[in-house]
C-alpha cells in the first residue's frame, strides 16, 4: 500500500506478515487485503453453489469458502472448483477424510483445526494431501469452540486461550514441516476478537484472516464488523477479511469492500459520497443514490462520485470527486467534472446522464491503464 506523504494522517502501516497463496491469490506480505465470503447453499448442490460463488465473485469476492460436511459435498467440490472464477476454500470440521477429499477435489485452501481431527497420523495425512495438491490451510480458532483443556485452564474464552489454541494448531502443522497457513481468531464479541487478534499478531508472523463471527443481521452485523475489523485494519492487522452476516453472501462482500475502501486499503468501483438530504434538497437524493448504486454496481474501476442535494455542501464535495452532481435551480442541477463546474442537467435525465458519464470515465481510466502497461 503506498504511503501518503501529503496526508500522513491517512497512512496505515501494515503488520509485516509472511505471504502464502490461496490458489492464485496471495495473502499476507504486501498483497492487497483480500475479501472473502462463504456460500450458504447445500454444497452437494453444485449448480446452486456455483451460481452463488459466481455472484459473490462478480460483487468482488477474491476467495469463496464452502462448507464440506459430508462426502456428497466433497464430491460436488470438484465441479464447483472447476467452474469457480476464484479460489475455493473448503471448510472442514472434525473429519480428516473430508479434508483429504477436498484437497483432492482441488480446494485452494482447507479451513481446519488440526488439533480437532484426531491423532498425529491423521494430521500428517491431511498435511500430506495439502502438500500434494498445493493447498494452504487456515487455522480457524473460534471463541465458541475452544478446546476443553484451554477452557479448564483459563476458565472462559479469553484472548490468551485463543492464542494458545492457535499456537497449538500451528505447532502440529510445523511438526509436519507445513508453513503455508494463515490464522483466524474469531469471536462474536468485538472486544474479545480484537484483543485476541492483537495478541495473535504479536505472537506470529503468519498472515491473519480477520472476522467477527456470528456478527448478526445486515445492519447490526455490518456495524459490529466495521467496528471490530475497522479497528484492527486501522492498526495494520489483517491480510484477508470475511464479514459474517445473516444475509446474502453478496452483501458480505459489499460490506467487506466498503470497510477496506473507507480505510483506503482497497479501491474498487464507484465510491458514492452523498448527503443525507433535507428540506433544501433540489432532487430526491435518497432515491437517486439507491438507483445509482444499482445501476453502477457493474463498474469495477475505482472512482468517486458526489451526489449532493444542494449548494450547501455540493460544490465542496464535488471538488474532491471525479464526477459530481449538486441540486440547485428549478428541476435541474449542476454537473461537476474533476472538481470543476461543467454543465447543467435536468433532474429528470440526471440518473441516465450520470451513469453515462461514469461509464465513459471508467472506459477512459481503463484505456489509460492499458496504454501504460
Ligand atoms: S447538502 Fe443540502 S440537501 Fe444535503 S443535507 Fe446538506 S443542506 Fe440538506
Short mmCIF file of C-alpha atoms and ligand atoms in Angstrom, two decimals:
data_model
loop_
_atom_site.label_atom_id
_atom_site.label_comp_id
_atom_site.label_asym_id
_atom_site.label_seq_id
_atom_site.Cartn_x
_atom_site.Cartn_y
_atom_site.Cartn_z
CA UNK A 1 0.00 0.00 0.00
CA UNK A 2 1.52 3.32 -0.96
CA UNK A 3 2.19 5.73 1.83
CA UNK A 4 0.51 9.08 1.59
CA UNK A 5 3.18 11.71 2.25
CA UNK A 6 0.88 14.64 1.58
CA UNK A 7 -1.73 13.42 4.06
CA UNK A 8 0.20 11.40 6.66
CA UNK A 9 -2.91 11.13 8.82
CA UNK A 10 -4.23 8.71 6.22
CA UNK A 11 -1.32 6.30 6.49
CA UNK A 12 -1.87 2.78 7.75
CA UNK A 13 1.29 0.86 8.41
CA UNK A 14 0.52 -2.81 7.87
CA UNK A 15 1.94 -5.51 10.09
CA UNK A 16 4.62 -7.46 8.27
CA UNK A 17 3.37 -10.97 7.70
CA UNK A 18 4.61 -13.90 5.66
CA UNK A 19 2.89 -14.39 2.36
CA UNK A 20 1.04 -17.55 1.42
CA UNK A 21 -1.03 -18.42 -1.61
CA UNK A 22 -4.69 -19.32 -1.64
CA UNK A 23 -4.85 -20.65 -5.18
CA UNK A 24 -3.69 -17.71 -7.29
CA UNK A 25 -4.49 -15.12 -4.61
CA UNK A 26 -1.55 -14.03 -2.43
CA UNK A 27 -2.45 -13.47 1.21
CA UNK A 28 -0.10 -11.62 3.54
CA UNK A 29 3.07 -9.64 2.94
CA UNK A 30 2.33 -6.69 0.70
CA UNK A 31 -0.58 -8.38 -1.10
CA UNK A 32 -3.83 -6.42 -1.19
CA UNK A 33 -6.15 -7.35 1.67
CA UNK A 34 -8.46 -9.91 0.12
CA UNK A 35 -12.20 -10.11 0.64
CA UNK A 36 -13.84 -13.44 1.32
CA UNK A 37 -17.32 -14.73 1.79
CA UNK A 38 -18.93 -18.11 2.31
CA UNK A 39 -21.74 -19.80 0.44
CA UNK A 40 -24.89 -20.83 2.28
CA UNK A 41 -26.19 -23.27 -0.32
CA UNK A 42 -26.09 -27.02 0.16
CA UNK A 43 -22.60 -27.70 -1.23
CA UNK A 44 -23.71 -31.03 -2.67
CA UNK A 45 -25.97 -28.96 -4.94
CA UNK A 46 -23.11 -27.96 -7.21
CA UNK A 47 -25.26 -25.88 -9.54
CA UNK A 48 -26.72 -23.68 -6.80
CA UNK A 49 -23.33 -23.33 -5.12
CA UNK A 50 -21.56 -22.39 -8.36
CA UNK A 51 -24.23 -19.81 -9.05
CA UNK A 52 -23.70 -18.26 -5.61
CA UNK A 53 -19.92 -18.35 -5.93
CA UNK A 54 -20.17 -16.56 -9.26
CA UNK A 55 -22.44 -13.86 -7.88
CA UNK A 56 -20.04 -13.31 -5.00
CA UNK A 57 -17.11 -13.09 -7.41
CA UNK A 58 -18.92 -10.52 -9.56
CA UNK A 59 -19.50 -8.48 -6.40
CA UNK A 60 -15.73 -8.57 -5.81
CA UNK A 61 -15.03 -11.62 -3.65
CA UNK A 62 -11.40 -12.64 -4.08
CA UNK A 63 -11.85 -16.00 -2.35
CA UNK A 64 -15.00 -18.01 -1.50
CA UNK A 65 -15.38 -20.66 1.18
CA UNK A 66 -17.80 -23.55 1.04
CA UNK A 67 -18.69 -25.94 3.80
CA UNK A 68 -17.90 -29.58 3.13
CA UNK A 69 -19.53 -31.55 5.91
CA UNK A 70 -20.04 -34.83 4.03
CA UNK A 71 -18.85 -36.91 1.10
CA UNK A 72 -21.59 -35.58 -1.17
CA UNK A 73 -20.13 -32.09 -0.65
CA UNK A 74 -16.55 -33.06 -1.34
CA UNK A 75 -17.76 -34.89 -4.48
CA UNK A 76 -19.53 -31.73 -5.67
CA UNK A 77 -16.45 -29.67 -4.85
CA UNK A 78 -14.60 -30.82 -7.97
CA UNK A 79 -17.25 -29.31 -10.22
CA UNK A 80 -17.53 -26.18 -8.07
CA UNK A 81 -13.77 -25.60 -8.23
CA UNK A 82 -13.76 -26.14 -12.00
CA UNK A 83 -16.47 -23.54 -12.55
CA UNK A 84 -15.37 -21.01 -9.96
CA UNK A 85 -13.64 -17.84 -11.11
CA UNK A 86 -11.99 -17.51 -7.67
CA UNK A 87 -10.12 -19.91 -5.35
CA UNK A 88 -12.31 -22.08 -3.17
CA UNK A 89 -11.66 -22.77 0.50
CA UNK A 90 -13.16 -25.96 1.92
CA UNK A 91 -14.48 -25.64 5.45
CA UNK A 92 -13.83 -28.81 7.42
CA UNK A 93 -14.75 -29.67 10.96
CA UNK A 94 -13.52 -32.77 12.73
CA UNK A 95 -13.43 -35.27 9.85
CA UNK A 96 -9.95 -35.63 8.42
CA UNK A 97 -11.19 -37.65 5.43
CA UNK A 98 -13.26 -34.69 4.22
CA UNK A 99 -10.07 -32.62 4.29
CA UNK A 100 -8.20 -35.13 2.16
CA UNK A 101 -11.11 -35.41 -0.28
CA UNK A 102 -11.38 -31.62 -0.50
CA UNK A 103 -7.66 -31.30 -1.26
CA UNK A 104 -8.00 -33.96 -3.96
CA UNK A 105 -11.03 -32.15 -5.39
CA UNK A 106 -9.00 -29.00 -5.96
CA UNK A 107 -9.71 -26.81 -2.93
CA UNK A 108 -7.18 -23.98 -2.80
CA UNK A 109 -7.21 -23.93 0.98
CA UNK A 110 -8.54 -26.03 3.83
CA UNK A 111 -10.07 -24.38 6.84
CA UNK A 112 -9.35 -26.93 9.51
CA UNK A 113 -8.09 -27.02 13.04
CA UNK A 114 -5.51 -29.80 13.01
CA UNK A 115 -5.92 -30.39 16.74
CA UNK A 116 -9.55 -31.36 16.22
CA UNK A 117 -9.18 -34.09 13.65
CA UNK A 118 -7.63 -36.83 15.71
CA UNK A 119 -4.17 -38.26 16.27
CA UNK A 120 -0.84 -37.21 14.79
CA UNK A 121 -1.13 -39.76 11.99
CA UNK A 122 -4.34 -38.17 10.74
CA UNK A 123 -2.83 -34.71 10.92
CA UNK A 124 0.13 -35.82 8.82
CA UNK A 125 -2.17 -37.48 6.28
CA UNK A 126 -4.08 -34.21 5.88
CA UNK A 127 -0.86 -32.23 5.62
CA UNK A 128 0.46 -34.66 3.01
CA UNK A 129 -2.74 -34.19 0.96
CA UNK A 130 -2.45 -30.40 1.29
CA UNK A 131 1.18 -30.52 0.14
CA UNK A 132 0.44 -32.89 -2.74
CA UNK A 133 -2.37 -30.69 -4.04
CA UNK A 134 -0.92 -27.24 -3.37
CA UNK A 135 -3.46 -26.33 -0.68
CA UNK A 136 -2.84 -23.83 2.03
CA UNK A 137 -4.54 -24.17 5.41
CA UNK A 138 -6.45 -21.74 7.60
CA UNK A 139 -6.35 -22.46 11.28
CA UNK A 140 -9.68 -21.14 12.40
CA UNK A 141 -9.84 -20.56 16.14
CA UNK A 142 -13.26 -19.63 17.41
CA UNK A 143 -14.04 -18.42 20.94
CA UNK A 144 -17.16 -20.58 20.89
CA UNK A 145 -15.35 -23.84 20.24
CA UNK A 146 -12.16 -23.68 22.25
CA UNK A 147 -10.58 -26.95 23.37
CA UNK A 148 -11.71 -28.25 26.73
CA UNK A 149 -8.22 -28.18 28.30
CA UNK A 150 -7.91 -24.48 27.50
CA UNK A 151 -11.32 -23.68 28.91
CA UNK A 152 -10.34 -25.54 32.07
CA UNK A 153 -7.04 -23.70 32.26
CA UNK A 154 -8.45 -20.21 31.61
CA UNK A 155 -11.99 -20.62 32.94
CA UNK A 156 -13.65 -18.97 29.94
CA UNK A 157 -12.86 -17.94 26.37
CA UNK A 158 -10.26 -15.17 26.58
CA UNK A 159 -7.57 -13.79 24.25
CA UNK A 160 -4.82 -15.84 25.93
CA UNK A 161 -6.76 -19.08 25.46
CA UNK A 162 -7.49 -18.27 21.82
CA UNK A 163 -3.86 -17.51 21.03
CA UNK A 164 -2.70 -20.61 22.86
CA UNK A 165 -5.17 -22.66 20.84
CA UNK A 166 -3.89 -21.14 17.60
CA UNK A 167 -0.28 -21.81 18.52
CA UNK A 168 -1.03 -25.43 19.42
CA UNK A 169 -2.54 -25.95 15.99
CA UNK A 170 0.39 -24.13 14.38
CA UNK A 171 2.81 -26.48 16.12
CA UNK A 172 1.04 -29.51 14.68
CA UNK A 173 1.49 -28.11 11.18
CA UNK A 174 5.08 -27.06 11.75
CA UNK A 175 5.89 -30.52 13.14
CA UNK A 176 4.86 -31.73 9.70
CA UNK A 177 7.05 -29.11 8.04
CA UNK A 178 3.99 -27.25 6.76
CA UNK A 179 4.14 -23.47 6.70
CA UNK A 180 1.51 -22.38 4.17
CA UNK A 181 -1.03 -21.41 6.78
CA UNK A 182 -2.96 -18.38 7.91
CA UNK A 183 -4.81 -17.97 11.18
CA UNK A 184 -8.09 -16.53 12.37
CA UNK A 185 -9.21 -15.97 15.95
CA UNK A 186 -12.87 -15.10 15.75
CA UNK A 187 -15.36 -14.19 18.42
CA UNK A 188 -18.78 -12.62 18.27
CA UNK A 189 -17.72 -10.13 20.95
CA UNK A 190 -15.74 -7.32 19.34
CA UNK A 191 -13.58 -6.70 22.41
CA UNK A 192 -12.60 -10.35 22.69
CA UNK A 193 -11.97 -10.70 18.95
CA UNK A 194 -9.87 -7.52 18.81
CA UNK A 195 -7.78 -8.47 21.85
CA UNK A 196 -7.24 -12.00 20.50
CA UNK A 197 -6.18 -10.71 17.10
CA UNK A 198 -3.83 -8.15 18.63
CA UNK A 199 -2.16 -10.85 20.72
CA UNK A 200 -2.03 -13.20 17.73
CA UNK A 201 -0.41 -10.52 15.59
CA UNK A 202 2.36 -10.25 18.20
CA UNK A 203 2.80 -13.98 18.61
CA UNK A 204 3.23 -14.99 14.99
CA UNK A 205 4.18 -13.71 11.55
CA UNK A 206 1.52 -15.83 9.84
CA UNK A 207 -0.97 -14.00 7.67
CA UNK A 208 -4.14 -13.19 9.57
CA UNK A 209 -7.71 -13.78 8.43
CA UNK A 210 -9.99 -11.31 10.20
CA UNK A 211 -13.60 -11.82 11.09
CA UNK A 212 -16.16 -11.09 13.76
CA UNK A 213 -18.12 -14.30 13.88
CA UNK A 214 -21.89 -14.50 14.08
CA UNK A 215 -21.97 -10.75 13.82
CA UNK A 216 -25.71 -10.64 13.24
CA UNK A 217 -28.14 -9.42 10.61
CA UNK A 218 -27.34 -6.94 7.88
CA UNK A 219 -27.38 -3.72 9.90
CA UNK A 220 -26.12 -4.94 13.28
CA UNK A 221 -23.56 -7.25 11.70
CA UNK A 222 -22.27 -4.52 9.43
CA UNK A 223 -21.83 -2.12 12.32
CA UNK A 224 -20.16 -4.72 14.50
CA UNK A 225 -17.82 -5.82 11.73
CA UNK A 226 -16.97 -2.26 10.79
CA UNK A 227 -16.03 -1.51 14.39
CA UNK A 228 -14.15 -4.75 15.06
CA UNK A 229 -12.44 -5.19 11.70
CA UNK A 230 -12.05 -1.47 11.17
CA UNK A 231 -10.17 -1.06 14.41
CA UNK A 232 -7.78 -3.92 13.61
CA UNK A 233 -7.24 -2.96 9.98
CA UNK A 234 -6.61 0.64 11.01
CA UNK A 235 -3.86 -0.58 13.32
CA UNK A 236 -2.33 -2.54 10.46
CA UNK A 237 -3.57 -6.02 11.39
CA UNK A 238 -5.28 -8.26 8.85
CA UNK A 239 -4.38 -9.77 5.49
CA UNK A 240 -7.75 -11.13 4.41
CA UNK A 241 -11.24 -10.48 5.77
CA UNK A 242 -14.65 -12.01 5.92
CA UNK A 243 -17.66 -10.11 7.14
CA UNK A 244 -20.14 -12.62 8.61
CA UNK A 245 -23.73 -11.54 8.17
CA UNK A 246 -27.01 -13.37 8.37
CA UNK A 247 -27.55 -12.09 4.84
CA UNK A 248 -26.76 -12.86 1.22
CA UNK A 249 -23.01 -13.54 0.69
CA UNK A 250 -23.01 -10.76 -1.90
CA UNK A 251 -23.86 -8.33 0.91
CA UNK A 252 -20.91 -9.66 2.93
CA UNK A 253 -18.60 -8.91 0.02
CA UNK A 254 -20.01 -5.42 -0.44
CA UNK A 255 -19.63 -4.62 3.26
CA UNK A 256 -16.10 -6.07 3.31
CA UNK A 257 -15.13 -3.86 0.41
CA UNK A 258 -16.71 -0.80 1.94
CA UNK A 259 -14.71 -1.31 5.14
CA UNK A 260 -11.48 -1.57 3.15
CA UNK A 261 -12.45 1.36 0.93
CA UNK A 262 -13.24 3.54 3.95
CA UNK A 263 -9.70 2.96 5.17
CA UNK A 264 -8.11 3.44 1.76
CA UNK A 265 -6.86 -0.16 1.85
CA UNK A 266 -8.58 -1.27 -1.36
CA UNK A 267 -10.20 0.60 -4.18
CA UNK A 268 -12.90 -0.87 -6.34
CA UNK A 269 -15.89 0.51 -8.12
CA UNK A 270 -17.66 3.80 -7.63
CA UNK A 271 -17.48 5.35 -4.18
CA UNK A 272 -20.56 7.49 -3.82
CA UNK A 273 -20.39 10.49 -1.50
CA UNK A 274 -23.94 11.60 -0.80
CA UNK A 275 -25.67 13.82 1.69
CA UNK A 276 -28.43 12.56 3.97
CA UNK A 277 -30.80 15.09 2.31
CA UNK A 278 -33.10 17.59 3.98
CA UNK A 279 -35.69 20.19 3.04
CA UNK A 280 -33.11 22.05 0.96
CA UNK A 281 -32.61 19.19 -1.48
CA UNK A 282 -33.11 20.08 -5.13
CA UNK A 283 -33.96 16.48 -6.08
CA UNK A 284 -34.73 13.22 -4.27
CA UNK A 285 -31.26 12.32 -3.01
CA UNK A 286 -32.15 9.02 -1.35
CA UNK A 287 -33.99 7.59 -4.35
CA UNK A 288 -31.29 8.81 -6.72
CA UNK A 289 -28.44 7.28 -4.72
CA UNK A 290 -30.15 3.93 -4.43
CA UNK A 291 -30.88 3.92 -8.20
CA UNK A 292 -27.27 4.84 -8.95
CA UNK A 293 -25.90 2.19 -6.58
CA UNK A 294 -27.83 -0.41 -8.50
CA UNK A 295 -27.02 0.89 -11.96
CA UNK A 296 -23.32 1.37 -11.20
CA UNK A 297 -22.76 -1.94 -9.39
CA UNK A 298 -21.11 -3.43 -12.50
CA UNK A 299 -18.38 -0.76 -12.63
CA UNK A 300 -15.18 -2.11 -11.10
CA UNK A 301 -12.95 0.86 -11.94
CA UNK A 302 -12.18 2.89 -8.88
CA UNK A 303 -13.62 6.41 -8.96
CA UNK A 304 -15.61 8.81 -6.83
CA UNK A 305 -18.99 10.38 -7.38
CA UNK A 306 -20.69 13.01 -5.26
CA UNK A 307 -24.47 13.28 -5.23
CA UNK A 308 -25.40 16.23 -3.05
CA UNK A 309 -28.82 17.74 -2.55
CA UNK A 310 -27.93 21.42 -2.63
CA UNK A 311 -25.19 24.03 -2.82
CA UNK A 312 -24.55 23.99 0.95
CA UNK A 313 -22.12 21.08 0.51
CA UNK A 314 -22.35 20.20 -3.19
CA UNK A 315 -19.52 22.30 -4.70
CA UNK A 316 -17.17 21.42 -1.82
CA UNK A 317 -17.70 17.69 -2.18
CA UNK A 318 -17.55 17.94 -5.97
CA UNK A 319 -14.08 19.43 -5.65
CA UNK A 320 -12.83 16.16 -4.22
CA UNK A 321 -14.64 13.72 -6.53
CA UNK A 322 -14.22 12.68 -10.16
CA UNK A 323 -17.84 13.37 -11.03
CA UNK A 324 -20.36 15.38 -9.04
CA UNK A 325 -23.96 16.44 -9.16
CA UNK A 326 -25.38 19.17 -6.97
CA UNK A 327 -29.07 20.00 -6.79
CA UNK A 328 -29.94 23.61 -7.33
CA UNK A 329 -32.21 25.60 -9.58
CA UNK A 330 -35.60 24.67 -10.80
CA UNK A 331 -35.79 20.94 -11.64
CA UNK A 332 -32.13 20.89 -12.59
CA UNK A 333 -28.71 20.71 -11.00
CA UNK A 334 -25.06 21.23 -11.83
CA UNK A 335 -22.68 18.57 -13.07
CA UNK A 336 -19.05 18.79 -11.97
CA UNK A 337 -16.20 17.03 -13.71
CA UNK A 338 -12.83 16.65 -11.98
CA UNK A 339 -13.95 19.18 -9.39
CA UNK A 340 -14.94 21.85 -11.89
CA UNK A 341 -18.40 23.11 -12.69
CA UNK A 342 -19.25 21.68 -16.12
CA UNK A 343 -22.88 21.90 -17.23
CA UNK A 344 -26.48 21.96 -16.07
CA UNK A 345 -28.62 18.85 -16.24
CA UNK A 346 -32.32 18.32 -15.64
CA UNK A 347 -33.25 16.23 -12.61
CA UNK A 348 -35.30 14.05 -14.90
CA UNK A 349 -32.37 12.96 -17.10
CA UNK A 350 -29.78 13.14 -14.37
CA UNK A 351 -29.55 9.44 -13.43
CA UNK A 352 -29.09 8.26 -17.02
CA UNK A 353 -26.62 11.06 -17.62
CA UNK A 354 -24.52 10.26 -14.54
CA UNK A 355 -24.44 6.57 -15.49
CA UNK A 356 -23.20 7.54 -18.97
CA UNK A 357 -20.55 9.85 -17.51
CA UNK A 358 -19.33 7.21 -15.04
CA UNK A 359 -19.16 4.51 -17.72
CA UNK A 360 -17.25 6.82 -20.06
CA UNK A 361 -14.84 7.81 -17.28
CA UNK A 362 -14.30 4.13 -16.37
CA UNK A 363 -13.51 3.30 -20.01
CA UNK A 364 -11.08 6.24 -20.15
CA UNK A 365 -9.29 5.15 -16.94
CA UNK A 366 -9.04 1.55 -18.15
CA UNK A 367 -7.71 2.63 -21.56
CA UNK A 368 -5.07 4.78 -19.88
CA UNK A 369 -4.08 1.83 -17.67
CA UNK A 370 -3.78 -0.45 -20.72
CA UNK A 371 -1.69 2.13 -22.54
CA UNK A 372 0.64 2.43 -19.55
CA UNK A 373 1.27 -1.33 -19.43
S1 LIG B 1 -26.22 19.17 1.26
FE1 LIG B 1 -28.07 20.43 1.20
S2 LIG B 1 -29.71 18.97 0.84
FE2 LIG B 1 -28.00 17.78 1.51
S3 LIG B 1 -28.30 17.58 3.71
FE3 LIG B 1 -26.95 19.33 3.38
S4 LIG B 1 -28.27 21.10 3.33
FE4 LIG B 1 -29.59 19.30 3.05
#
